[in-house]
PDB file of C-alpha atoms in Angstrom:
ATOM      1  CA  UNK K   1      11.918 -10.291  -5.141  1.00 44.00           C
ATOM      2  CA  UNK K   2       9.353 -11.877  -3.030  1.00 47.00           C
ATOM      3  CA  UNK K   3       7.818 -10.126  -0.121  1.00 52.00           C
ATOM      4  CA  UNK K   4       6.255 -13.190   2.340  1.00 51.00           C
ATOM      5  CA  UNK K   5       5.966 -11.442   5.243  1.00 52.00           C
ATOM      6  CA  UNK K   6       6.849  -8.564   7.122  1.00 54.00           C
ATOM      7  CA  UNK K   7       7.087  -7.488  10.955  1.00 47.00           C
ATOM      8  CA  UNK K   8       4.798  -4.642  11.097  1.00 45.00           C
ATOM      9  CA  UNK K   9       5.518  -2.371  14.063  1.00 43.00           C
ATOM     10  CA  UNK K  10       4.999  -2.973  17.948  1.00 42.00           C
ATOM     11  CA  UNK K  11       1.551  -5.274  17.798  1.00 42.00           C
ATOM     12  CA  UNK K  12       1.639  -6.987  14.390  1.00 57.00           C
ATOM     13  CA  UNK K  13       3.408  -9.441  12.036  1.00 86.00           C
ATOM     14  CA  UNK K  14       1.723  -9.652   8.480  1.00 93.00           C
ATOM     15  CA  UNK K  15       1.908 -12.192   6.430  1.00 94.00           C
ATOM     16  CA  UNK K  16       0.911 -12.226   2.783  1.00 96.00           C
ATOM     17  CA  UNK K  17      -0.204 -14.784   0.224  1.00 97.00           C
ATOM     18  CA  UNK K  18      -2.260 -15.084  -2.855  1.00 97.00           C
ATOM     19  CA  UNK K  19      -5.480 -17.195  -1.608  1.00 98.00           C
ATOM     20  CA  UNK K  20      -8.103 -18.990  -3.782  1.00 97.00           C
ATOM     21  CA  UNK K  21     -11.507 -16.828  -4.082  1.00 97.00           C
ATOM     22  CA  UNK K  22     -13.477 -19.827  -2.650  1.00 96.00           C
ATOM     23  CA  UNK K  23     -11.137 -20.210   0.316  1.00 96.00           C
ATOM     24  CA  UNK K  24     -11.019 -16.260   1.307  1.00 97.00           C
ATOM     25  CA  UNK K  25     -14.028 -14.694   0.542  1.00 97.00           C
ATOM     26  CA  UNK K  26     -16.157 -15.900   3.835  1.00 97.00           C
ATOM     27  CA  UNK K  27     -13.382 -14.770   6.204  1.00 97.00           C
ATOM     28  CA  UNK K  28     -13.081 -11.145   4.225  1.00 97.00           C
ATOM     29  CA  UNK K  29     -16.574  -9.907   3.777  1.00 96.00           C
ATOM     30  CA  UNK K  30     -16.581  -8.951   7.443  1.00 96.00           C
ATOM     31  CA  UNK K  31     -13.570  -6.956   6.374  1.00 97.00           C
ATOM     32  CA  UNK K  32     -15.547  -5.632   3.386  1.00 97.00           C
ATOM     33  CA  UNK K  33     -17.885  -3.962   5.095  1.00 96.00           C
ATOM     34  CA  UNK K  34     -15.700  -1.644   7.102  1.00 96.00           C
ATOM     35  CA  UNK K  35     -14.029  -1.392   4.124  1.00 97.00           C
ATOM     36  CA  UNK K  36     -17.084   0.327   2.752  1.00 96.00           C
ATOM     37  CA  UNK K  37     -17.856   2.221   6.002  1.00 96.00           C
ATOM     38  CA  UNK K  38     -15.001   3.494   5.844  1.00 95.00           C
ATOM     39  CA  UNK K  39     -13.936   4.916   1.856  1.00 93.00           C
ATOM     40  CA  UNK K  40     -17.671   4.718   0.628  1.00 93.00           C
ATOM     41  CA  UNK K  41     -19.559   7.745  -1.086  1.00 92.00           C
ATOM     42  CA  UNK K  42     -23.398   8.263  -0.873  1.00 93.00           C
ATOM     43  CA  UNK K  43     -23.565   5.439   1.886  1.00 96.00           C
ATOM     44  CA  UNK K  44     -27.376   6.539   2.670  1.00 95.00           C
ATOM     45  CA  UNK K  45     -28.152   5.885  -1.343  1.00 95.00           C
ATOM     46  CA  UNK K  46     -25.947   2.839  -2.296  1.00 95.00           C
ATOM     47  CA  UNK K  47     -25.576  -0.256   0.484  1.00 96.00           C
ATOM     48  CA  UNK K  48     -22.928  -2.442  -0.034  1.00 96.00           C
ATOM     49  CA  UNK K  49     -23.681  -5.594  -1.686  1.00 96.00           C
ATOM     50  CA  UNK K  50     -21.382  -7.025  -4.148  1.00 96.00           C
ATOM     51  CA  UNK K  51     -22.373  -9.222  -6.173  1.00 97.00           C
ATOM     52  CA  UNK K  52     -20.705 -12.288  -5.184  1.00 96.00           C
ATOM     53  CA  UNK K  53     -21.637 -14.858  -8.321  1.00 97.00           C
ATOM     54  CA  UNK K  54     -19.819 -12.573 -10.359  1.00 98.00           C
ATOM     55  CA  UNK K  55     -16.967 -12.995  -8.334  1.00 97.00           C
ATOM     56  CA  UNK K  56     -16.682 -16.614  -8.161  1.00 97.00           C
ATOM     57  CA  UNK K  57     -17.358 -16.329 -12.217  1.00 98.00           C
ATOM     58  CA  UNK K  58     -14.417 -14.656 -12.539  1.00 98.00           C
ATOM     59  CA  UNK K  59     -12.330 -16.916 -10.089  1.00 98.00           C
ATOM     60  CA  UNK K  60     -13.382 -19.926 -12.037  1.00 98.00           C
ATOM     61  CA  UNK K  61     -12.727 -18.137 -15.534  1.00 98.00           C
ATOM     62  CA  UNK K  62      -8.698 -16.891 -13.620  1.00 97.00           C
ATOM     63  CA  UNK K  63      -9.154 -13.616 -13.943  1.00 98.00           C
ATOM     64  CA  UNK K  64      -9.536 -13.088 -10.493  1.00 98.00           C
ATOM     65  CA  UNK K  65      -6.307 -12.714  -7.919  1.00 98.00           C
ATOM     66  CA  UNK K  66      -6.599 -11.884  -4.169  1.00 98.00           C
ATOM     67  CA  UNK K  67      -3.629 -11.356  -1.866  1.00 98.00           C
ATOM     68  CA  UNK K  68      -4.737 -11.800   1.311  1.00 98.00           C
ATOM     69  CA  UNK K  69      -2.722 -10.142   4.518  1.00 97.00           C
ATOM     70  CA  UNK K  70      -3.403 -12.103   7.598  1.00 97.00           C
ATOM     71  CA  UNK K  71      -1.599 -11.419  11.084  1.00 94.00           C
ATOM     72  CA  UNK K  72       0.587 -13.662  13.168  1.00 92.00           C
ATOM     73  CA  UNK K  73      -3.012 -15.255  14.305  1.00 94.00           C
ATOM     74  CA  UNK K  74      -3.763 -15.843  10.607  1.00 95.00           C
ATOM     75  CA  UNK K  75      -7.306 -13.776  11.046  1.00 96.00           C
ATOM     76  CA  UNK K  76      -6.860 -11.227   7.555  1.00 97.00           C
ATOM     77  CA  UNK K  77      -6.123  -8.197   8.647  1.00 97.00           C
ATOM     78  CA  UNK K  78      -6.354  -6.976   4.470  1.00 98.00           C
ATOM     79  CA  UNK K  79      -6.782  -7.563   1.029  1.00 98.00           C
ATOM     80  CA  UNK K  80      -6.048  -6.512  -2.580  1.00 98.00           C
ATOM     81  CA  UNK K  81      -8.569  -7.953  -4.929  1.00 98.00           C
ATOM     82  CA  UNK K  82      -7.332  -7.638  -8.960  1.00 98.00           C
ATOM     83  CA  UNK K  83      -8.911  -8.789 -12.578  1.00 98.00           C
ATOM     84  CA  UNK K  84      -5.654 -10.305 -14.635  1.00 98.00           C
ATOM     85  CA  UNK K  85      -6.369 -10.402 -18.286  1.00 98.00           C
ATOM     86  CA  UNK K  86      -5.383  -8.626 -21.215  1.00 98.00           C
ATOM     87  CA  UNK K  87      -6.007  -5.090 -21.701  1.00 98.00           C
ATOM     88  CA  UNK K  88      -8.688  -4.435 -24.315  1.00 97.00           C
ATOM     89  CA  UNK K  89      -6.830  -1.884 -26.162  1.00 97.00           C
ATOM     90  CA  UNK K  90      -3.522  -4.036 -26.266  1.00 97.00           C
ATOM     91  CA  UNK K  91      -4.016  -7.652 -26.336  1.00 97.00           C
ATOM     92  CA  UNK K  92      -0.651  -8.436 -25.726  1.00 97.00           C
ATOM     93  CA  UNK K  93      -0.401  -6.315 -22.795  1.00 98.00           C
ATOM     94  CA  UNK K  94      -1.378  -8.209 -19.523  1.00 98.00           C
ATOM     95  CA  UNK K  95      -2.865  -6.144 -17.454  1.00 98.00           C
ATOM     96  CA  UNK K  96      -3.782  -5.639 -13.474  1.00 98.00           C
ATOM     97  CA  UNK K  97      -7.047  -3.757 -13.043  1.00 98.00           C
ATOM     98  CA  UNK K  98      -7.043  -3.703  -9.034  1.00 98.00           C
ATOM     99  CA  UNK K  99     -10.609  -3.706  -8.092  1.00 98.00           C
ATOM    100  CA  UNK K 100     -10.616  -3.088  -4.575  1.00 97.00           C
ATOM    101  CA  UNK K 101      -7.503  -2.892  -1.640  1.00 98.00           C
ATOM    102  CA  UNK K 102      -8.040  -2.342   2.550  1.00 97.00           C
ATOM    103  CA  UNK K 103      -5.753  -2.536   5.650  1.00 97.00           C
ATOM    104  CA  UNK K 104      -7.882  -2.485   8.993  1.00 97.00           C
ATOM    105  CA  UNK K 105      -6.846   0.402  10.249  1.00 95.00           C
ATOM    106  CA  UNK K 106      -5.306  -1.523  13.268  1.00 92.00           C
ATOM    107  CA  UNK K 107      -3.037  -3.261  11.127  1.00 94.00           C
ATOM    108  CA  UNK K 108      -1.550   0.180   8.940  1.00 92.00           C
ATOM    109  CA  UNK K 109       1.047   0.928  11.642  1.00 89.00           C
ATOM    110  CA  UNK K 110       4.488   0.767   9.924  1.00 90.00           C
ATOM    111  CA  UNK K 111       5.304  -0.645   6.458  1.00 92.00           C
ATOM    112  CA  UNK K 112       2.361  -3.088   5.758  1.00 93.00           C
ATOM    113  CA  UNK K 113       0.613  -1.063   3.570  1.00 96.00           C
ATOM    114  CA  UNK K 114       4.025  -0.560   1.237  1.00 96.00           C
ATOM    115  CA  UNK K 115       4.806  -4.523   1.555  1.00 95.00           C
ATOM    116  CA  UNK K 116       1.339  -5.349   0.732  1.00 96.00           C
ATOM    117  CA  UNK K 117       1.944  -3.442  -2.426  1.00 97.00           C
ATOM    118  CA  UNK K 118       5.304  -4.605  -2.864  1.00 95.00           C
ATOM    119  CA  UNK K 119       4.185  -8.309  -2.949  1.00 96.00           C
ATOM    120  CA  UNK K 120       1.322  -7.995  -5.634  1.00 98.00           C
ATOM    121  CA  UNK K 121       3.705  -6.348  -7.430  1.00 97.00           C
ATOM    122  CA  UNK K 122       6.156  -9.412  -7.119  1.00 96.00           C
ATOM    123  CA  UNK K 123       3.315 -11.995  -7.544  1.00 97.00           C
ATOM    124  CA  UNK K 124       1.897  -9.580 -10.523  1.00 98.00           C
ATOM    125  CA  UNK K 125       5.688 -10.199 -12.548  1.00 98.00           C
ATOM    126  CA  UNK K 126       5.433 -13.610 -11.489  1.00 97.00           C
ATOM    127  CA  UNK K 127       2.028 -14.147 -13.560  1.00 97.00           C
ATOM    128  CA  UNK K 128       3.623 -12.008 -16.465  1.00 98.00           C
ATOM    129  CA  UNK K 129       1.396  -9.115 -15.594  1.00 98.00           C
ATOM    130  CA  UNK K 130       3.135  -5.663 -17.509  1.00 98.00           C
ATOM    131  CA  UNK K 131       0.598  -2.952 -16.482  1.00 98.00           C
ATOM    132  CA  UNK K 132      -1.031  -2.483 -12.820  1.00 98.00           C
ATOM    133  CA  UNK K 133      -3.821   0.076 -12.653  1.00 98.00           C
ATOM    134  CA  UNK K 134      -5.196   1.040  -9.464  1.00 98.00           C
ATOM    135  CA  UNK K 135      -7.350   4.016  -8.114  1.00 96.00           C
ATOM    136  CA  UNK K 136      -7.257   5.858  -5.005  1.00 96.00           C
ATOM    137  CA  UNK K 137      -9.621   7.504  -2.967  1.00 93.00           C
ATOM    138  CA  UNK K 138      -9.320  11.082  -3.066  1.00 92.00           C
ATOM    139  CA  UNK K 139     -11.256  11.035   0.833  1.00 88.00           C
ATOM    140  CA  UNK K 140      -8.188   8.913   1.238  1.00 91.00           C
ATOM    141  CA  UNK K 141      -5.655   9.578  -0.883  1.00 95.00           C
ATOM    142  CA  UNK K 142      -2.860   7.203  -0.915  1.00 96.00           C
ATOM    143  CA  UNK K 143      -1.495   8.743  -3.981  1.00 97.00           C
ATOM    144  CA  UNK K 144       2.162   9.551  -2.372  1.00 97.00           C
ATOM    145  CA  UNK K 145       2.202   5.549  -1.178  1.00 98.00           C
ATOM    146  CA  UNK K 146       1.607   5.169  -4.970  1.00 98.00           C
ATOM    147  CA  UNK K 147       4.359   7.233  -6.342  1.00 97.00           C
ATOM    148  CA  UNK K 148       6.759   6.098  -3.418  1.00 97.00           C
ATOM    149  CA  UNK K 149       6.328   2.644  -5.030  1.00 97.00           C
ATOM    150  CA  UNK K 150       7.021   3.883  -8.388  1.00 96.00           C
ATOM    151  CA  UNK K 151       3.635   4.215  -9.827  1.00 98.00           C
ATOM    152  CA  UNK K 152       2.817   7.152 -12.502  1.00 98.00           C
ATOM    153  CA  UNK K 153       0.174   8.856 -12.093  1.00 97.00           C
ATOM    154  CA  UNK K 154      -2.373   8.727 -15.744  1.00 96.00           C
ATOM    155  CA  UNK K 155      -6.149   9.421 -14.682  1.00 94.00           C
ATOM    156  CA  UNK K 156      -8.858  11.152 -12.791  1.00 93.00           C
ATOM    157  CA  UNK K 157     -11.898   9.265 -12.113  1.00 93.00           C
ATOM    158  CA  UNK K 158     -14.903  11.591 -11.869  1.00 94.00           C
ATOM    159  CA  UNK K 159     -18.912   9.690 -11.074  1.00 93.00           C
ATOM    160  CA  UNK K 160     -22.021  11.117 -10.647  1.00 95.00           C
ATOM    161  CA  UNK K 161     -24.802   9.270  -9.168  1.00 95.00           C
ATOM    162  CA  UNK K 162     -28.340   9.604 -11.167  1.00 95.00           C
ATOM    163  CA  UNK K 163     -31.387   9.370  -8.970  1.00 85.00           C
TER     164      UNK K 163
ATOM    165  CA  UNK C   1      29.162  25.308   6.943  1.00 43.00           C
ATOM    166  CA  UNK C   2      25.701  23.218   6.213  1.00 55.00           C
ATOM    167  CA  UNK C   3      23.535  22.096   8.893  1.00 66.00           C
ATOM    168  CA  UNK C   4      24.365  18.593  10.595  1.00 79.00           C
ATOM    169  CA  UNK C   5      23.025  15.242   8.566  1.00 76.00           C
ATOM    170  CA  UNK C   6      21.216  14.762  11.690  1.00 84.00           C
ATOM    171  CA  UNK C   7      19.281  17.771  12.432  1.00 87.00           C
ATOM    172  CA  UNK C   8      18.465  18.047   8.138  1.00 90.00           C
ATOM    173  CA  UNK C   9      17.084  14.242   8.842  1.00 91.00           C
ATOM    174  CA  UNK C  10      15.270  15.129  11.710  1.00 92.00           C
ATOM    175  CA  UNK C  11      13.706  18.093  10.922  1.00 93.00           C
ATOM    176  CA  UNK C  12      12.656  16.386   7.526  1.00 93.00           C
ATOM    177  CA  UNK C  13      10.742  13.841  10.128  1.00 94.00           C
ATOM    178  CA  UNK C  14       9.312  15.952  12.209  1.00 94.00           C
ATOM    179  CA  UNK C  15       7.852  18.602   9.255  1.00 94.00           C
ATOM    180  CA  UNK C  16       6.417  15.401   7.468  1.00 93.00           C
ATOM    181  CA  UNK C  17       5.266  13.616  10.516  1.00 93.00           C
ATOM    182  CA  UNK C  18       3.958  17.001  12.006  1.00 92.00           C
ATOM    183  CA  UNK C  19       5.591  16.484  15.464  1.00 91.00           C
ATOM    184  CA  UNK C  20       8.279  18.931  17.628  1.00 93.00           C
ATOM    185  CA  UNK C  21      11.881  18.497  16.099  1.00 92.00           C
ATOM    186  CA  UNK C  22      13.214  18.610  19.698  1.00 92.00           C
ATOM    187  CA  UNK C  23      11.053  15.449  20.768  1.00 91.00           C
ATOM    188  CA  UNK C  24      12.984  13.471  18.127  1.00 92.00           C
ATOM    189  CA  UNK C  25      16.424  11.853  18.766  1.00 91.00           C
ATOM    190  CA  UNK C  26      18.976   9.230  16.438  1.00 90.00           C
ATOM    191  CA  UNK C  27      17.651   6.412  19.197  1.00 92.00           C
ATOM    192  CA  UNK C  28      13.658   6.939  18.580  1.00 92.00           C
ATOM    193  CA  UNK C  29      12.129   3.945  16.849  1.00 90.00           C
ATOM    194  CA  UNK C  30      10.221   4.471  13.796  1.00 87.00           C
ATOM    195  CA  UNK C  31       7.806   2.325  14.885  1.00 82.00           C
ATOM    196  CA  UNK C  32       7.021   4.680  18.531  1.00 87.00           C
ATOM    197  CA  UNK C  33       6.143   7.451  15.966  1.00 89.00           C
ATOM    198  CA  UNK C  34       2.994   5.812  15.567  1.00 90.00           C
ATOM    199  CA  UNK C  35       3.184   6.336  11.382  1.00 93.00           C
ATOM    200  CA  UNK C  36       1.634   4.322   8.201  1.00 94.00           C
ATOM    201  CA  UNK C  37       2.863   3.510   4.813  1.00 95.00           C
ATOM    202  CA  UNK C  38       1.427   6.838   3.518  1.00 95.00           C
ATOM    203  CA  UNK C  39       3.248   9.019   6.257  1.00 95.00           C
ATOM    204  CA  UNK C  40       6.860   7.078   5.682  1.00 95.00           C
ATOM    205  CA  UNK C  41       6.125   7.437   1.654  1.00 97.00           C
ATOM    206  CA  UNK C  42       5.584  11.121   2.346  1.00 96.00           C
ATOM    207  CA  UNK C  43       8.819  10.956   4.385  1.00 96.00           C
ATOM    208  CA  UNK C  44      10.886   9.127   1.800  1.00 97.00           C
ATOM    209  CA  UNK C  45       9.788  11.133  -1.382  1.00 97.00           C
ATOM    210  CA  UNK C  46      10.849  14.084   0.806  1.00 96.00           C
ATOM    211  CA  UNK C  47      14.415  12.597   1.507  1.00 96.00           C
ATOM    212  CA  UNK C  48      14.717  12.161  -2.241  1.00 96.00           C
ATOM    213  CA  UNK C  49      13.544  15.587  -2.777  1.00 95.00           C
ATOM    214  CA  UNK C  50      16.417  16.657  -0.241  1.00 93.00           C
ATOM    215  CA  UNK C  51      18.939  14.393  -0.442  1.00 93.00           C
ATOM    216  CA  UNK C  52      18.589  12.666  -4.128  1.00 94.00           C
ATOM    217  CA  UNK C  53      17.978   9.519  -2.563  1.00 95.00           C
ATOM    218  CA  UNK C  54      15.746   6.964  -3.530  1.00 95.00           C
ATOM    219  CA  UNK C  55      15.310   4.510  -0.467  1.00 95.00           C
ATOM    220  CA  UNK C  56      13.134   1.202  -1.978  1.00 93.00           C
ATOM    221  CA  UNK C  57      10.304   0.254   0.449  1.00 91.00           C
ATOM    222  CA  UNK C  58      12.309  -3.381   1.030  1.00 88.00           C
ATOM    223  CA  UNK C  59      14.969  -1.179   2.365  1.00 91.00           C
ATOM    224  CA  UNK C  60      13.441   1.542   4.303  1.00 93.00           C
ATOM    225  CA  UNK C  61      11.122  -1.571   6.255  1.00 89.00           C
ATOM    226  CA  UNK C  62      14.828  -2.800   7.648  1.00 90.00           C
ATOM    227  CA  UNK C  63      15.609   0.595   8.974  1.00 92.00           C
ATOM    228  CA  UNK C  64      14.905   0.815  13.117  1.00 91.00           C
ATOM    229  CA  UNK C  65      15.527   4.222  14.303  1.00 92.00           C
ATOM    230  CA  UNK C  66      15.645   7.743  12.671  1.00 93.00           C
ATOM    231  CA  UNK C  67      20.122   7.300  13.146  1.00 93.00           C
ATOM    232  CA  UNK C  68      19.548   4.058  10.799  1.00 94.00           C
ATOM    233  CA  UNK C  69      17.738   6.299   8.372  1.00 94.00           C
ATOM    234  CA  UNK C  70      20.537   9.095   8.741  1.00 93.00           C
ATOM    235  CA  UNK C  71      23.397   6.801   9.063  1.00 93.00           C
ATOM    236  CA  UNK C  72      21.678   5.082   5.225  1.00 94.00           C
ATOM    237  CA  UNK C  73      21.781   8.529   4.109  1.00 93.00           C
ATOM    238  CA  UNK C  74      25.445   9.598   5.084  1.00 90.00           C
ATOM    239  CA  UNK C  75      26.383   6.005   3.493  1.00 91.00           C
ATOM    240  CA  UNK C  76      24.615   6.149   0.130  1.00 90.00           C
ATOM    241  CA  UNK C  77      24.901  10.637  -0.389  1.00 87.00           C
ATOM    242  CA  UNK C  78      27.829  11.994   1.609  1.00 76.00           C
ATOM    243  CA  UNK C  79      30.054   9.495   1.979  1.00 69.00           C
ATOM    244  CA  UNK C  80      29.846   9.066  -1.712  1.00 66.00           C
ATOM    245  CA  UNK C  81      31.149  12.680  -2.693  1.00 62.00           C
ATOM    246  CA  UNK C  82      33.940  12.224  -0.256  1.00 55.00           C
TER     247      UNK C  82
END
């Protein structure tokens, strides 16, 4: 099944694609940071700044896969940013770690959350990929989106920050 | 006698959407309820709760008004025990 677009109610068609790093990443870090405005913890003690070398090192090694969701005026509108590679555990087990996911909030009216899911699952099976892991906030938890797409629940993430 | 397909549908919307039952109708458009992904999950793992249906998210994105989601319902659940 392949998911390449999808009309999103009233004010928005989505499109989806899998983009290079090096072709996406100036148009998303605007998108980044309300990402982090909005899902962040401990925002006064940790500002966002990724490290970006890192991910163009992983881009250039292919571990690193970003589906891009851009509306009917191709600005991105979202993103789901993975690591493909083998699990450590089980070598022969291909694995999805998603590192990070966001839908301006403008564009979450309707089904383009689900599609957006749906179509890195479909591009995920395309690349051989047999195990997707992905948090979820619990200051937004998207865990029913999860389980409506047929993901299993396996692990709580607990941090604590050490100052 | 059970209660109407409808009405069950309906008040399954408007308990997981939080909004009056009686503002609801066959002919509103899911898209004028103003919900997200996470609400229409919510709403679907609830009609497969209720009804035993599971309704894929290809599927449920082709459905227009709550009477497409009933009529898919009657079609797949009801119709099927006949």
């Amino acid at each position: 099944m392949r998911i390449d677009a999808v009309a999103s109610p009233t004010r928005y068609t989505v499109f989806f694609a899998v983009e290079s790093y090096e072709s996406a990443v100036e148009e998303l870090r605007p998108l980044t940071e309300r990402h982090w405005q909005e899902v962040a913890l401990n925002q006064d003690k940790v500002k966002l700044s990724p490290v970006w070398e890192r991910y163009e090192e992983l881009a250039r090694q292919g571990i690193l896969r970003v589906i891009v969701a851009r509306n009917s005026s191709k600005q991105p509108v979202g993103y789901i940013v993975a690591l493909v590679m083998p699990h450590l555990h089980y070598r022969e087990l291909l694995t999805a770690y998603v590192d990070i996911f966001f839908l301006l909030p403008e564009a979450r009216n309707g089904m383009t959350g689900a599609m957006m899911f749906a179509f890195f699952e479909s591009e995920m099976r395309r690349a051989g990929v047999r195990l997707m892991l992905s948090g979820t906030k619990l200051k937004l938890d998207l865990g029913k989106l999860f389980e409506w797409l047929d993901w299993t629940e396996s692990d709580h993430l607990y941090q604590k920050l050490l100052d | 006698m059970g209660q109407p397909l409808d009405e069950r549908v309906i008040g399954l919307v408007a308990e997981e959407f939080g909004v009056d039952a009686s503002e609801l109708s066959r002919e509103m458009r899911l898209e004028d309820l103003g919900v997200d992904s996470l609400d229409l999950a919510g709403l679907m793992l609830a009609i497969d709760r209720e009804f035993g249906l599971r309704i894929e998210p290809v599927e449920a994105a082709s459905l227009e008004t709550l009477g497409d989601l009933a009529t898919l319902i009657y079609t797949e659940v009801c119709a099927s025990t006949l």
